Amino acid sequence: MAPMTASGLDTVREWLWAGEHARAAWAVARLLQEEPSDLHAFALCGCALLALDRREDGVAALRTCAEAATETGNLPLALSCLFSLSDAGEAVDELFRTAISEYHRGAPRVDPQRRLAPPLPRPLPEVPASVEAVEAASSAQAAARAAADRWAFERSTAIERPALPAIPFLGNLSAESMGKVLANAEAVVFGPGARIVEQGAEGDALFLVLCGWAKVVRQSRTGEEQVLRRLAPGSVVGEVALVTRAPRVASVVSETGVQALRLRREVVEELADREPALADELVEFCRQKMLANLLETSPVLRPLGEVERARVLGDFDRRVLPGGAVPIRQGEPSPGLFLIVVGQAEVLKREGDDGPLVRLAVLGPGDVFGEMSLVLEGPATATVQMVYDSALLVLPRERFLRAVEAHPGLREELERVAKEREEETRSLLGQASVAADDITLV
């Protein structure tokens, strides 16, 4: 995946965080003058005015921008403005209540099918080598007032209020729960290249990206890093930390500079102890997100069609196993087909009664096990032991037989995985591989 080209807005944000306030104010004023309806530029203009000690104008700009972003469907940007105002000592409770009333689970204007559109990249205007603070502040004041007038005109001439996008995580919460979460969250910033979460570290917080872009990267066993996806404003990072202490399976790196809301695990646990409904909502959100990740990453489910994948998943039970648990034991029939949602397992094989245990593989999220015993209709050829607490989907043996009958694509993928696993095992142990025709389903 090619590196991302930073927008002029991202550069302005980085200048603000680096203390280059006059330069940032001059540049964002030009961007806002070119397009007064650009709320991202409007928010940065307000922050620049605050940084240049033009408090009255900065507060007015951020308040107006928060109202406009809430009304037009950009809750992350609205929250960015509100937390900036709160950090400046401004009272924003009423604006928070308005945002919560518009975006909570079941709010009438929210369309569950609508998604938040990422900000459009804009080129950075040419900035003079030296910018006077007074000149920059004056330009930013004029641009902010023009943007406020533009928003007042658009609001007064609007025929109907637009539908709002569903916001991940926050949109899954009731109004009461969303209020408690926002009251206990903290706004944090990450410069370009900073790691928001680290692969292999214990999950200790959830992050909601308010502005800027981040990338998800995973390091292979050879040390190579692969970019898996990019995260736009509104994305949620680290939600698995809410339901498991499993190590992170990938890193998230700030690509353009990121502002995010951080909700620490201990805060979530304290809130959940006091509010059982909130705990249920958080667990349900995480469950849905983990299943969505599984559909994208599982080598067994990925080749199936979208409708067929959803039907297959409906046949699975959900189970949490502690570290050290042995769901499959060598020499015994597999009780079912297992898919790892979150966690890690070791595949161990013992040759002979007194032979040493050989670790054949380490399995992680998206991996399947138990398929060989089911496909070959014989005892398991290896033991599977959980490395730490893990969440899995389990398809019991009887249901497995019905599922492969109903979903031919699943049968084909399991045959392929079983064949690959058998060849890997025999190669590792120095045995001859079985013939492909020997692996069949009855």
Coordinates of C-alpha atoms in Angstrom, one line a residue:
M1 CA 0.0 0.0 0.0
A2 CA 1.5 3.3 -1.2
P3 CA 2.3 6.0 1.4
M4 CA -0.4 8.6 1.8
T5 CA 0.1 12.2 0.6
A6 CA -0.7 14.6 3.4
S7 CA -3.5 17.2 2.9
G8 CA -2.8 20.8 3.5
L9 CA -5.1 20.6 6.5
D10 CA -3.0 17.8 8.0
T11 CA 0.1 20.0 7.5
V12 CA -1.6 23.0 9.3
R13 CA -2.5 20.7 12.2
E14 CA 1.1 19.6 12.5
W15 CA 2.3 23.2 12.5
L16 CA -0.2 24.0 15.3
W17 CA 1.0 21.2 17.4
A18 CA 4.6 22.1 16.8
G19 CA 4.0 25.7 17.9
E20 CA 4.2 27.3 14.5
H21 CA 1.0 29.2 15.2
A22 CA 1.4 32.2 12.8
R23 CA 2.4 30.0 9.9
A24 CA -0.6 27.6 10.6
A25 CA -3.1 30.5 10.9
W26 CA -1.9 32.2 7.7
A27 CA -2.2 28.9 5.7
V28 CA -5.6 27.8 7.1
A29 CA -7.0 31.3 6.6
R30 CA -6.2 31.0 2.9
L31 CA -7.8 27.5 2.8
L32 CA -10.9 28.8 4.5
Q33 CA -11.2 31.8 2.3
E34 CA -11.0 29.5 -0.8
E35 CA -13.8 27.3 0.6
P36 CA -15.8 28.9 3.5
S37 CA -17.9 25.7 3.9
D38 CA -14.9 23.5 4.7
L39 CA -15.6 22.7 8.4
H40 CA -12.3 21.0 8.9
A41 CA -10.5 24.3 7.9
F42 CA -13.0 26.2 10.1
A43 CA -12.1 24.1 13.1
L44 CA -8.4 24.6 12.5
C45 CA -8.9 28.3 12.1
G46 CA -10.5 28.4 15.5
C47 CA -7.7 26.5 17.1
A48 CA -5.1 28.8 15.4
L49 CA -6.9 31.9 16.8
L50 CA -6.8 30.4 20.3
A51 CA -3.1 29.7 19.9
L52 CA -2.5 33.4 18.8
D53 CA -4.4 34.7 21.9
R54 CA -7.5 35.8 19.9
R55 CA -9.7 34.0 22.4
E56 CA -13.0 35.6 21.6
D57 CA -12.8 34.8 17.9
G58 CA -11.3 31.4 18.5
V59 CA -14.1 30.3 20.9
A60 CA -16.8 31.7 18.6
A61 CA -15.3 29.8 15.6
L62 CA -15.0 26.5 17.4
R63 CA -18.6 26.8 18.9
T64 CA -20.1 27.6 15.5
C65 CA -18.0 24.8 13.8
A66 CA -19.1 22.3 16.5
E67 CA -22.8 23.2 15.9
A68 CA -22.4 22.9 12.1
A69 CA -20.5 19.6 12.3
T70 CA -23.1 18.1 14.6
E71 CA -25.9 19.3 12.4
T72 CA -24.4 18.1 9.1
G73 CA -23.2 14.6 10.1
N74 CA -19.6 14.9 11.4
L75 CA -19.7 14.0 15.0
P76 CA -15.9 13.3 15.3
L77 CA -15.1 16.8 14.1
A78 CA -17.8 18.2 16.5
L79 CA -16.1 16.4 19.4
S80 CA -12.7 17.7 18.3
C81 CA -14.0 21.2 18.6
L82 CA -15.8 20.6 21.9
F83 CA -12.7 19.0 23.5
S84 CA -10.6 21.9 22.3
L85 CA -13.1 24.3 23.9
S86 CA -13.1 22.3 27.1
D87 CA -9.3 22.4 27.2
A88 CA -9.5 26.2 26.9
G89 CA -11.8 26.4 29.9
E90 CA -15.1 26.9 28.1
A91 CA -18.4 25.4 29.3
V92 CA -19.7 23.1 26.6
D93 CA -22.1 20.8 28.4
E94 CA -25.1 22.0 26.3
L95 CA -23.3 21.4 23.1
F96 CA -22.3 17.9 24.3
R97 CA -25.9 17.1 25.1
T98 CA -27.0 18.2 21.7
A99 CA -24.4 16.0 20.0
I100 CA -25.5 13.0 22.2
S101 CA -29.2 13.5 21.4
E102 CA -28.5 13.5 17.7
Y103 CA -26.1 10.5 17.5
H104 CA -27.0 7.9 20.2
R105 CA -28.3 4.5 19.3
G106 CA -31.8 4.8 17.9
A107 CA -31.6 8.6 17.3
P108 CA -34.3 9.4 14.7
R109 CA -32.0 11.2 12.2
V110 CA -29.3 8.5 12.2
D111 CA -29.3 6.3 9.1
P112 CA -27.5 3.0 10.0
Q113 CA -26.5 2.5 6.4
R114 CA -24.9 5.9 6.0
R115 CA -21.2 6.2 6.7
L116 CA -19.1 9.2 7.6
A117 CA -17.3 10.5 4.5
P118 CA -13.5 11.2 5.0
P119 CA -12.3 14.8 4.5
L120 CA -11.2 15.6 1.0
P121 CA -7.5 16.3 0.6
R122 CA -6.6 19.9 -0.2
P123 CA -3.3 21.3 -1.4
L124 CA -1.3 23.5 1.0
P125 CA -1.1 27.1 -0.2
E126 CA 2.3 28.6 -0.7
V127 CA 3.3 30.1 2.7
P128 CA 5.8 33.0 3.0
A129 CA 9.1 32.2 4.7
S130 CA 8.3 34.7 7.4
V131 CA 4.7 35.4 8.7
E132 CA 3.8 38.1 11.2
A133 CA 1.5 36.9 14.0
V134 CA -0.6 40.0 13.8
E135 CA -1.2 39.6 10.0
A136 CA -1.9 35.9 10.4
A137 CA -4.4 36.5 13.2
S138 CA -6.2 39.2 11.2
S139 CA -6.5 36.9 8.2
A140 CA -7.8 34.1 10.3
Q141 CA -10.3 36.3 12.0
A142 CA -11.7 37.5 8.7
A143 CA -11.9 33.9 7.3
A144 CA -13.6 32.6 10.4
R145 CA -16.2 35.3 10.4
A146 CA -16.9 34.6 6.7
A147 CA -17.3 30.9 7.4
A148 CA -19.7 31.6 10.3
D149 CA -21.8 33.8 8.0
R150 CA -21.8 31.1 5.3
W151 CA -23.0 28.5 7.8
A152 CA -25.8 30.8 9.1
F153 CA -27.0 31.3 5.5
E154 CA -26.9 27.6 4.7
R155 CA -28.8 26.8 7.9
S156 CA -31.5 29.4 7.3
T157 CA -32.1 28.2 3.7
A158 CA -32.0 24.5 4.3
I159 CA -35.3 22.8 3.3
E160 CA -34.9 19.7 5.5
R161 CA -32.3 18.4 8.0
P162 CA -30.0 15.8 6.5
A163 CA -29.8 12.2 7.7
L164 CA -26.8 11.5 9.9
P165 CA -24.2 8.7 9.5
A166 CA -23.8 6.0 12.1
I167 CA -20.7 6.6 14.1
P168 CA -18.8 3.4 15.2
F169 CA -18.8 2.6 18.9
L170 CA -20.5 5.8 20.1
G171 CA -23.4 5.2 17.8
N172 CA -23.9 1.8 19.5
L173 CA -24.5 3.3 22.9
S174 CA -27.7 4.7 24.5
A175 CA -27.8 8.4 25.1
E176 CA -27.1 7.9 28.8
S177 CA -24.1 5.6 28.2
M178 CA -22.7 7.9 25.5
G179 CA -22.8 10.8 27.9
K180 CA -20.9 8.8 30.6
V181 CA -18.3 7.6 28.0
L182 CA -17.6 11.2 26.7
A183 CA -17.4 12.5 30.3
N184 CA -14.7 10.1 31.1
A185 CA -12.7 10.2 27.8
E186 CA -9.6 12.3 27.2
A187 CA -8.4 14.0 24.0
V188 CA -4.9 13.0 23.0
V189 CA -2.7 13.9 20.0
F190 CA -0.1 11.8 18.1
G191 CA 2.4 13.3 15.8
P192 CA 3.3 11.8 12.4
G193 CA 4.9 8.4 12.9
A194 CA 3.8 8.0 16.5
R195 CA 2.4 4.6 17.5
I196 CA -1.1 4.8 18.9
V197 CA -1.1 1.1 19.8
E198 CA 1.8 -1.4 19.6
Q199 CA 1.7 -4.9 18.3
G200 CA 2.2 -7.4 21.0
A201 CA 1.4 -5.0 23.8
E202 CA -1.5 -5.6 26.2
G203 CA -4.7 -3.8 25.2
D204 CA -5.3 -1.0 27.7
A205 CA -7.5 1.5 26.0
L206 CA -9.9 2.3 23.1
F207 CA -9.3 5.2 20.7
L208 CA -11.8 7.1 18.5
V209 CA -10.0 9.0 15.7
L210 CA -11.3 12.5 15.6
C211 CA -9.1 14.0 12.9
G212 CA -6.1 12.9 10.9
W213 CA -5.2 9.5 9.3
A214 CA -3.6 6.5 10.8
K215 CA -2.5 3.1 9.4
V216 CA -2.8 -0.4 10.7
V217 CA 0.5 -2.3 10.3
R218 CA 1.4 -5.9 11.2
Q219 CA 4.9 -7.2 11.6
S220 CA 5.5 -10.7 10.2
R221 CA 7.8 -13.3 11.8
T222 CA 10.6 -12.1 9.4
G223 CA 10.3 -8.6 10.8
E224 CA 8.6 -7.1 7.7
E225 CA 5.8 -4.6 8.2
Q226 CA 2.7 -4.8 6.1
V227 CA 0.1 -2.0 5.9
L228 CA -3.3 -3.7 6.3
R229 CA -5.6 -0.7 6.1
R230 CA -5.9 3.0 6.7
L231 CA -8.1 4.6 9.3
A232 CA -10.0 7.8 8.6
P233 CA -11.7 10.1 11.2
G234 CA -14.5 8.2 13.0
S235 CA -12.5 5.0 13.1
V236 CA -12.2 3.0 16.3
V237 CA -8.9 1.5 17.5
G238 CA -8.3 -1.0 20.3
E239 CA -11.9 -2.0 21.0
V240 CA -10.7 -5.6 21.7
A241 CA -9.2 -4.2 24.9
L242 CA -12.7 -3.9 26.3
V243 CA -13.3 -7.6 26.3
T244 CA -9.9 -9.3 26.5
R245 CA -6.4 -8.6 27.7
A246 CA -4.9 -10.4 24.7
P247 CA -1.8 -8.8 23.1
R248 CA -2.5 -6.5 20.2
V249 CA -2.3 -8.3 16.9
A250 CA -1.2 -5.2 15.0
S251 CA 0.1 -1.7 15.5
V252 CA -1.7 1.5 14.6
V253 CA 0.6 4.3 13.5
S254 CA -0.3 8.0 13.1
E255 CA 0.3 8.8 9.5
T256 CA -0.5 12.5 9.2
G257 CA -0.8 13.5 12.9
V258 CA -3.9 12.3 14.7
Q259 CA -6.2 13.7 17.4
A260 CA -8.2 11.0 19.2
L261 CA -10.4 10.3 22.2
R262 CA -8.8 7.8 24.6
L263 CA -11.0 5.7 26.9
R264 CA -8.8 3.7 29.3
R265 CA -9.6 0.2 30.2
E266 CA -9.8 0.9 33.9
V267 CA -12.3 3.7 33.2
V268 CA -14.4 1.3 31.1
E269 CA -14.4 -1.4 33.8
E270 CA -15.4 1.1 36.5
L271 CA -18.2 2.4 34.3
A272 CA -19.3 -1.1 33.5
D273 CA -19.4 -2.1 37.2
R274 CA -21.7 0.8 37.9
E275 CA -23.8 0.6 34.7
P276 CA -24.5 -3.0 33.6
A277 CA -26.4 -1.7 30.5
L278 CA -23.2 0.0 29.4
A279 CA -21.2 -3.2 29.8
D280 CA -23.7 -5.0 27.6
E281 CA -23.5 -2.4 25.0
L282 CA -19.7 -2.3 24.9
V283 CA -19.5 -6.1 24.7
E284 CA -22.0 -6.2 21.9
F285 CA -20.1 -3.6 19.9
C286 CA -16.8 -5.5 20.3
R287 CA -18.5 -8.7 19.3
Q288 CA -19.8 -7.2 16.1
K289 CA -16.5 -5.6 15.3
M290 CA -14.5 -8.8 15.9
L291 CA -16.9 -10.8 13.8
A292 CA -16.5 -8.3 11.0
N293 CA -12.7 -8.6 11.3
L294 CA -13.0 -12.3 11.2
L295 CA -15.0 -12.2 8.0
E296 CA -12.2 -10.2 6.4
T297 CA -9.3 -12.2 7.7
S298 CA -10.3 -15.9 8.0
P299 CA -8.7 -18.0 5.2
V300 CA -11.7 -20.3 5.4
L301 CA -14.5 -17.7 5.3
R302 CA -12.9 -15.1 3.1
P303 CA -13.4 -17.0 -0.2
L304 CA -17.1 -17.5 0.5
G305 CA -19.7 -15.0 -0.8
E306 CA -20.9 -12.4 1.6
V307 CA -24.4 -13.9 2.1
E308 CA -22.9 -17.4 2.5
R309 CA -20.4 -16.2 5.1
A310 CA -23.1 -14.6 7.2
R311 CA -25.1 -17.8 7.1
V312 CA -22.2 -20.0 8.1
L313 CA -21.3 -17.7 11.0
G314 CA -24.9 -18.0 12.2
D315 CA -24.3 -21.7 12.9
F316 CA -21.4 -21.1 15.3
D317 CA -21.5 -20.9 19.1
R318 CA -19.4 -18.3 20.9
R319 CA -16.9 -19.3 23.6
V320 CA -14.2 -17.8 25.7
L321 CA -11.3 -20.1 26.7
P322 CA -8.7 -19.3 29.3
G323 CA -5.0 -19.5 28.6
G324 CA -3.8 -23.1 29.0
A325 CA -7.1 -24.6 27.9
V326 CA -6.9 -27.6 25.5
P327 CA -10.0 -27.6 23.2
I328 CA -8.5 -30.4 21.0
R329 CA -6.3 -33.3 22.3
Q330 CA -4.1 -35.5 20.1
G331 CA -5.6 -38.9 19.6
E332 CA -9.2 -37.9 20.4
P333 CA -11.9 -36.8 17.9
S334 CA -12.3 -33.1 17.5
P335 CA -15.5 -31.8 19.2
G336 CA -16.0 -29.3 16.4
L337 CA -14.5 -26.7 14.1
F338 CA -12.9 -23.7 15.9
L339 CA -12.3 -20.2 14.5
I340 CA -10.1 -17.8 16.6
V341 CA -11.7 -14.4 16.9
V342 CA -9.3 -12.9 19.4
G343 CA -6.4 -14.8 21.0
Q344 CA -3.6 -17.3 20.2
A345 CA -3.2 -21.0 20.2
E346 CA -0.3 -23.5 19.8
V347 CA -0.5 -26.6 17.7
L348 CA 1.5 -29.3 19.5
K349 CA 2.3 -32.9 18.4
R350 CA 4.0 -35.7 20.3
E351 CA 5.6 -38.6 18.4
G352 CA 5.3 -41.8 20.3
D353 CA 4.3 -42.2 24.0
D354 CA 7.6 -40.7 25.3
G355 CA 8.6 -38.4 22.4
P356 CA 9.1 -34.7 22.9
L357 CA 6.3 -32.2 22.1
V358 CA 6.9 -30.5 18.8
R359 CA 5.3 -27.1 18.2
L360 CA 3.9 -27.2 14.7
A361 CA 2.3 -23.8 14.4
V362 CA 1.0 -20.8 16.3
L363 CA -2.5 -19.7 15.3
G364 CA -4.1 -16.3 15.7
P365 CA -7.2 -14.3 14.8
G366 CA -8.9 -15.6 11.7
D367 CA -7.2 -19.0 11.8
V368 CA -9.2 -22.3 11.9
F369 CA -8.4 -25.5 13.7
G370 CA -10.1 -28.9 14.3
E371 CA -10.9 -29.2 10.6
M372 CA -8.5 -32.2 10.0
S373 CA -10.2 -34.5 12.4
L374 CA -13.6 -33.5 11.0
V375 CA -12.7 -33.7 7.4
L376 CA -10.7 -37.0 7.7
E377 CA -13.2 -38.4 10.2
G378 CA -10.5 -39.6 12.5
P379 CA -8.8 -38.7 15.8
A380 CA -7.0 -35.4 16.0
T381 CA -3.4 -35.6 14.9
A382 CA -2.2 -32.9 17.2
T383 CA -3.1 -31.0 20.4
V384 CA -4.3 -27.4 20.4
Q385 CA -3.6 -25.3 23.5
M386 CA -4.6 -21.7 24.1
V387 CA -1.7 -19.4 24.8
Y388 CA -3.8 -16.8 26.7
D389 CA -7.5 -16.0 27.2
S390 CA -9.1 -16.2 23.8
A391 CA -12.5 -15.7 22.2
L392 CA -13.5 -18.3 19.6
L393 CA -16.4 -19.4 17.4
V394 CA -17.2 -23.1 17.6
L395 CA -19.2 -25.2 15.2
P396 CA -20.0 -28.5 17.0
R397 CA -19.4 -31.8 15.1
E398 CA -23.1 -32.5 14.4
R399 CA -23.8 -28.9 13.2
F400 CA -20.6 -29.1 11.2
L401 CA -21.9 -32.0 9.1
R402 CA -25.1 -30.1 8.4
A403 CA -23.2 -26.9 7.6
V404 CA -20.9 -28.5 5.0
E405 CA -23.9 -30.1 3.4
A406 CA -25.7 -26.8 3.1
H407 CA -22.6 -24.7 2.1
P408 CA -20.5 -26.5 -0.6
G409 CA -18.1 -23.6 -0.6
L410 CA -17.2 -24.2 3.1
R411 CA -16.6 -27.9 2.3
E412 CA -14.1 -27.0 -0.5
E413 CA -12.2 -24.5 1.7
L414 CA -11.9 -26.9 4.6
E415 CA -10.6 -29.7 2.2
R416 CA -8.0 -27.2 1.0
V417 CA -7.0 -26.1 4.5
A418 CA -6.9 -29.7 5.7
K419 CA -4.6 -30.7 2.8
E420 CA -2.2 -27.8 3.4
R421 CA -2.1 -28.5 7.2
E422 CA -1.4 -32.2 6.6
E423 CA 1.4 -31.5 4.2
E424 CA 3.0 -28.9 6.5
T425 CA 2.8 -31.3 9.4
R426 CA 4.3 -34.2 7.6
S427 CA 7.0 -32.0 6.1
L428 CA 7.9 -30.7 9.5
L429 CA 8.1 -34.2 10.9
G430 CA 10.0 -35.6 7.9
Q431 CA 7.2 -37.9 6.7
A432 CA 5.9 -38.5 3.2
S433 CA 2.8 -36.5 2.4
V434 CA -0.6 -38.2 1.9
A435 CA -2.1 -38.2 -1.6
A436 CA -4.8 -35.6 -2.3
D437 CA -7.3 -38.3 -3.0
D438 CA -6.9 -39.7 0.5
I439 CA -8.6 -36.6 2.0
T440 CA -12.3 -36.7 1.4
L441 CA -15.5 -35.8 3.1
V442 CA -18.2 -38.4 3.6

